[in-house]
Amino acid sequence: MSSITKTPPAASPRGAMLNLIRRLHFYIGLLVAPFILVAALTGTLYVLTPQLEEALYRDALFTEPHGQARSLADQIAAARRAAGDETRIYAVRPAPGAMDTTRVQFASADLGASESRALFVDPYTLAIKGDMTVYGTSGVLPLRTWLDKLHSSLLLGDLGRNYSELAASWLWVAALGGVALWLATRPKRKLKKAKGGFAASRHWHITLGVALLAGLLFFSATGLTWSQWAGGNIDALRANLGWLTPQVNTSLQADTPQTPADPHAEHRGMMAGMKMAPAAQSNALNGDWDRALYAARAAGIDAAKVELRQPKGEGKAWTVTEVDRSWPTQVDAVAIAPQSFAVVDQLRFDTFPLIAKLTRWGIDAHMGILFGLPNQLLLAAFGLGLCLMIALGYRMWWIRRPAAGAQHPVHTLVAAWLALSLPARAGTLLVEEALGYCLPVMGVSLAALLLADVWRWRGQRQSHRDETPEAAARRAEVRKFRAAVATVAVAVGCVMGRAILGGTVEQFQLPIGTWSAQMVIMQSLMVLLYTLVFTLLLSIPLWYFFLGEKEGR
């Protein structure tokens, strides 16, 4: 182990810690930044699409007033005739305005997790103006559903959710580490402005990092609450501290406790893997939907956008919930007895605990719906700024990329950690273990990084001792790099083919043999495009790993 424990020349405790932070910041930028970049781009696309979605599905969402609107019972009856009288109604959203359609959502075992079939009914003519799949309790339409899944899981299901959790887990570390490096290394007095491409890139990289710091921390925190592994730990912590979001009690038995609500349902629907299967019981009478809505209005549910859900079984109540997440937030809810239509429970947002309110506002701000268009534009500017900051970081590395020459095995994270004092090493290990427990994806990725770090260090030291001719070594490393890129391209192509082609088959129930030539070409081009993009992004860390750092210019 002597080759592993040899440390670089002694440095001051402060300098050694800064070197460790600098090395970690570099590795995050090299290895994790591609995933952060994808999350930023897809998130920016998501927040900019509400208006596009309204234009794209305008015929289904809007209508022209023609006299007096028909009763909600008549609208539901029209939707049931189109969907089948025995099809279970999942939820009903009455038209919020005179020019809007009513949405009647049906459960179906044929749809994916958190999906339902929505029929859009003209309140005046009872014509069915649209029939499409909607996603989650937010009821987003196909365009935003696709972007939502792309942003959260790259269309790969639960496995793909690890990518977004990886990005959120390291984003705050990169942000705070970058600011710490800037504060520790900036000159105490103003110097003559440096010139050149590297200096300009560094200036704007730092400027964007400081300007976006609050947003970076905000999106990292709110993104982790949605994640698969860290999100579970956060939910457990909130439950232990009594910070869960309250939910209206639908049980007709007074001693039944409330079930906490999932504040992330707007974005992820139900829990992953759960199907919205139709219940065995029959639908409520069409007229009862009118009576439930009337009772809710009388109880103070006054938002234009509401959602009605019928009782889920014996001993359960109706629920009428406000679903307007824009400011000021309207998410009050009431439970209504199915026989007497009396209010048996109610929930007011004004009475929510402070943490529950902050959670609600944080989620809605993250999705770009809290403050409407200004919120969307702010998030789009943030997302594009983050992408530019990452691009500038890569440009800085490219300008100062390693030149030909002897390798430096000490330029590793392990060597930087070994240069710390004994108390500092112990402290960083405790912090690492705590973060690895709370943020499992960070812990696993850090362990993998350290293993590769040690492996690369040992290989470089052996190569340096053997004094391998530079040209031969370079050719060997280039061959390894090309083989690795080819392997990654094949793997990414297989994954994207399964996700895009298989997802299309499952979603639309269209075997590939029935596709038109145009559809085959379009889907194949999408697979090719995603394969090229992700292969390019992943080739950056492969370049560093195989071609390594050499003596700087």
mmCIF file with all atom_site columns, C-alpha atoms in Angstrom, residues 276-350:
data_model
loop_
_atom_site.group_PDB
_atom_site.id
_atom_site.type_symbol
_atom_site.label_atom_id
_atom_site.label_alt_id
_atom_site.label_comp_id
_atom_site.label_asym_id
_atom_site.label_entity_id
_atom_site.label_seq_id
_atom_site.pdbx_PDB_ins_code
_atom_site.Cartn_x
_atom_site.Cartn_y
_atom_site.Cartn_z
_atom_site.occupancy
_atom_site.B_iso_or_equiv
_atom_site.pdbx_formal_charge
_atom_site.auth_seq_id
_atom_site.auth_comp_id
_atom_site.auth_asym_id
_atom_site.auth_atom_id
_atom_site.pdbx_PDB_model_num
ATOM 1  C CA . MET A 1 276 ? -54.847 3.560  -11.439 1.00 0.00 ? 276 MET A CA 1
ATOM 2  C CA . ALA A 1 277 ? -57.003 0.454  -11.700 1.00 0.00 ? 277 ALA A CA 1
ATOM 3  C CA . PRO A 1 278 ? -60.782 0.801  -11.746 1.00 0.00 ? 278 PRO A CA 1
ATOM 4  C CA . ALA A 1 279 ? -62.507 -0.007 -8.499  1.00 0.00 ? 279 ALA A CA 1
ATOM 5  C CA . ALA A 1 280 ? -65.098 -2.769 -8.292  1.00 0.00 ? 280 ALA A CA 1
ATOM 6  C CA . GLN A 1 281 ? -67.935 -0.565 -7.041  1.00 0.00 ? 281 GLN A CA 1
ATOM 7  C CA . SER A 1 282 ? -70.242 1.265  -9.432  1.00 0.00 ? 282 SER A CA 1
ATOM 8  C CA . ASN A 1 283 ? -70.252 4.997  -10.123 1.00 0.00 ? 283 ASN A CA 1
ATOM 9  C CA . ALA A 1 284 ? -72.307 7.411  -8.081  1.00 0.00 ? 284 ALA A CA 1
ATOM 10 C CA . LEU A 1 285 ? -75.512 8.709  -9.628  1.00 0.00 ? 285 LEU A CA 1
ATOM 11 C CA . ASN A 1 286 ? -74.926 11.519 -12.106 1.00 0.00 ? 286 ASN A CA 1
ATOM 12 C CA . GLY A 1 287 ? -77.060 13.904 -10.068 1.00 0.00 ? 287 GLY A CA 1
ATOM 13 C CA . ASP A 1 288 ? -75.018 13.278 -6.937  1.00 0.00 ? 288 ASP A CA 1
ATOM 14 C CA . TRP A 1 289 ? -72.032 15.040 -8.490  1.00 0.00 ? 289 TRP A CA 1
ATOM 15 C CA . ASP A 1 290 ? -74.103 18.245 -8.696  1.00 0.00 ? 290 ASP A CA 1
ATOM 16 C CA . ARG A 1 291 ? -75.224 17.833 -5.085  1.00 0.00 ? 291 ARG A CA 1
ATOM 17 C CA . ALA A 1 292 ? -71.653 17.284 -3.863  1.00 0.00 ? 292 ALA A CA 1
ATOM 18 C CA . LEU A 1 293 ? -70.420 20.366 -5.720  1.00 0.00 ? 293 LEU A CA 1
ATOM 19 C CA . TYR A 1 294 ? -73.272 22.470 -4.360  1.00 0.00 ? 294 TYR A CA 1
ATOM 20 C CA . ALA A 1 295 ? -72.549 21.335 -0.786  1.00 0.00 ? 295 ALA A CA 1
ATOM 21 C CA . ALA A 1 296 ? -68.846 22.159 -1.207  1.00 0.00 ? 296 ALA A CA 1
ATOM 22 C CA . ARG A 1 297 ? -69.608 25.629 -2.538  1.00 0.00 ? 297 ARG A CA 1
ATOM 23 C CA . ALA A 1 298 ? -71.885 26.237 0.429   1.00 0.00 ? 298 ALA A CA 1
ATOM 24 C CA . ALA A 1 299 ? -69.054 25.156 2.752   1.00 0.00 ? 299 ALA A CA 1
ATOM 25 C CA . GLY A 1 300 ? -66.672 27.767 1.388   1.00 0.00 ? 300 GLY A CA 1
ATOM 26 C CA . ILE A 1 301 ? -64.910 26.004 -1.511  1.00 0.00 ? 301 ILE A CA 1
ATOM 27 C CA . ASP A 1 302 ? -64.867 29.053 -3.781  1.00 0.00 ? 302 ASP A CA 1
ATOM 28 C CA . ALA A 1 303 ? -61.932 28.485 -6.169  1.00 0.00 ? 303 ALA A CA 1
ATOM 29 C CA . ALA A 1 304 ? -62.804 28.308 -9.854  1.00 0.00 ? 304 ALA A CA 1
ATOM 30 C CA . LYS A 1 305 ? -60.669 25.176 -10.291 1.00 0.00 ? 305 LYS A CA 1
ATOM 31 C CA . VAL A 1 306 ? -61.932 22.266 -8.211  1.00 0.00 ? 306 VAL A CA 1
ATOM 32 C CA . GLU A 1 307 ? -61.809 18.504 -8.446  1.00 0.00 ? 307 GLU A CA 1
ATOM 33 C CA . LEU A 1 308 ? -64.522 16.118 -7.292  1.00 0.00 ? 308 LEU A CA 1
ATOM 34 C CA . ARG A 1 309 ? -63.898 12.478 -6.374  1.00 0.00 ? 309 ARG A CA 1
ATOM 35 C CA . GLN A 1 310 ? -66.665 10.067 -5.485  1.00 0.00 ? 310 GLN A CA 1
ATOM 36 C CA . PRO A 1 311 ? -66.492 7.766  -2.414  1.00 0.00 ? 311 PRO A CA 1
ATOM 37 C CA . LYS A 1 312 ? -63.954 4.982  -2.822  1.00 0.00 ? 312 LYS A CA 1
ATOM 38 C CA . GLY A 1 313 ? -66.129 2.479  -0.979  1.00 0.00 ? 313 GLY A CA 1
ATOM 39 C CA . GLU A 1 314 ? -68.499 1.884  1.890   1.00 0.00 ? 314 GLU A CA 1
ATOM 40 C CA . GLY A 1 315 ? -67.950 4.208  4.808   1.00 0.00 ? 315 GLY A CA 1
ATOM 41 C CA . LYS A 1 316 ? -66.099 6.765  2.656   1.00 0.00 ? 316 LYS A CA 1
ATOM 42 C CA . ALA A 1 317 ? -67.011 10.346 1.776   1.00 0.00 ? 317 ALA A CA 1
ATOM 43 C CA . TRP A 1 318 ? -66.918 12.488 -1.316  1.00 0.00 ? 318 TRP A CA 1
ATOM 44 C CA . THR A 1 319 ? -64.010 14.908 -1.604  1.00 0.00 ? 319 THR A CA 1
ATOM 45 C CA . VAL A 1 320 ? -64.076 18.293 -3.277  1.00 0.00 ? 320 VAL A CA 1
ATOM 46 C CA . THR A 1 321 ? -60.658 19.909 -3.479  1.00 0.00 ? 321 THR A CA 1
ATOM 47 C CA . GLU A 1 322 ? -59.446 23.237 -4.791  1.00 0.00 ? 322 GLU A CA 1
ATOM 48 C CA . VAL A 1 323 ? -56.645 22.693 -7.313  1.00 0.00 ? 323 VAL A CA 1
ATOM 49 C CA . ASP A 1 324 ? -55.452 26.235 -8.011  1.00 0.00 ? 324 ASP A CA 1
ATOM 50 C CA . ARG A 1 325 ? -51.734 26.243 -7.158  1.00 0.00 ? 325 ARG A CA 1
ATOM 51 C CA . SER A 1 326 ? -51.066 29.764 -8.419  1.00 0.00 ? 326 SER A CA 1
ATOM 52 C CA . TRP A 1 327 ? -50.689 32.615 -5.957  1.00 0.00 ? 327 TRP A CA 1
ATOM 53 C CA . PRO A 1 328 ? -52.601 32.977 -3.696  1.00 0.00 ? 328 PRO A CA 1
ATOM 54 C CA . THR A 1 329 ? -52.669 29.216 -3.186  1.00 0.00 ? 329 THR A CA 1
ATOM 55 C CA . GLN A 1 330 ? -56.141 27.668 -3.072  1.00 0.00 ? 330 GLN A CA 1
ATOM 56 C CA . VAL A 1 331 ? -56.015 24.042 -1.952  1.00 0.00 ? 331 VAL A CA 1
ATOM 57 C CA . ASP A 1 332 ? -58.837 23.873 0.603   1.00 0.00 ? 332 ASP A CA 1
ATOM 58 C CA . ALA A 1 333 ? -60.788 20.623 0.688   1.00 0.00 ? 333 ALA A CA 1
ATOM 59 C CA . VAL A 1 334 ? -63.990 19.214 2.206   1.00 0.00 ? 334 VAL A CA 1
ATOM 60 C CA . ALA A 1 335 ? -65.315 15.709 2.729   1.00 0.00 ? 335 ALA A CA 1
ATOM 61 C CA . ILE A 1 336 ? -69.037 15.234 2.133   1.00 0.00 ? 336 ILE A CA 1
ATOM 62 C CA . ALA A 1 337 ? -71.250 12.384 3.351   1.00 0.00 ? 337 ALA A CA 1
ATOM 63 C CA . PRO A 1 338 ? -72.717 10.415 0.406   1.00 0.00 ? 338 PRO A CA 1
ATOM 64 C CA . GLN A 1 339 ? -76.248 10.163 1.872   1.00 0.00 ? 339 GLN A CA 1
ATOM 65 C CA . SER A 1 340 ? -76.931 13.482 3.560   1.00 0.00 ? 340 SER A CA 1
ATOM 66 C CA . PHE A 1 341 ? -74.339 15.534 1.614   1.00 0.00 ? 341 PHE A CA 1
ATOM 67 C CA . ALA A 1 342 ? -73.355 17.180 4.863   1.00 0.00 ? 342 ALA A CA 1
ATOM 68 C CA . VAL A 1 343 ? -69.750 18.269 5.371   1.00 0.00 ? 343 VAL A CA 1
ATOM 69 C CA . VAL A 1 344 ? -68.010 15.733 7.644   1.00 0.00 ? 344 VAL A CA 1
ATOM 70 C CA . ASP A 1 345 ? -64.502 17.200 7.505   1.00 0.00 ? 345 ASP A CA 1
ATOM 71 C CA . GLN A 1 346 ? -62.769 20.193 6.028   1.00 0.00 ? 346 GLN A CA 1
ATOM 72 C CA . LEU A 1 347 ? -59.210 21.352 5.500   1.00 0.00 ? 347 LEU A CA 1
ATOM 73 C CA . ARG A 1 348 ? -58.115 24.953 5.128   1.00 0.00 ? 348 ARG A CA 1
ATOM 74 C CA . PHE A 1 349 ? -54.742 25.962 3.763   1.00 0.00 ? 349 PHE A CA 1
ATOM 75 C CA . ASP A 1 350 ? -54.629 28.830 6.248   1.00 0.00 ? 350 ASP A CA 1
#
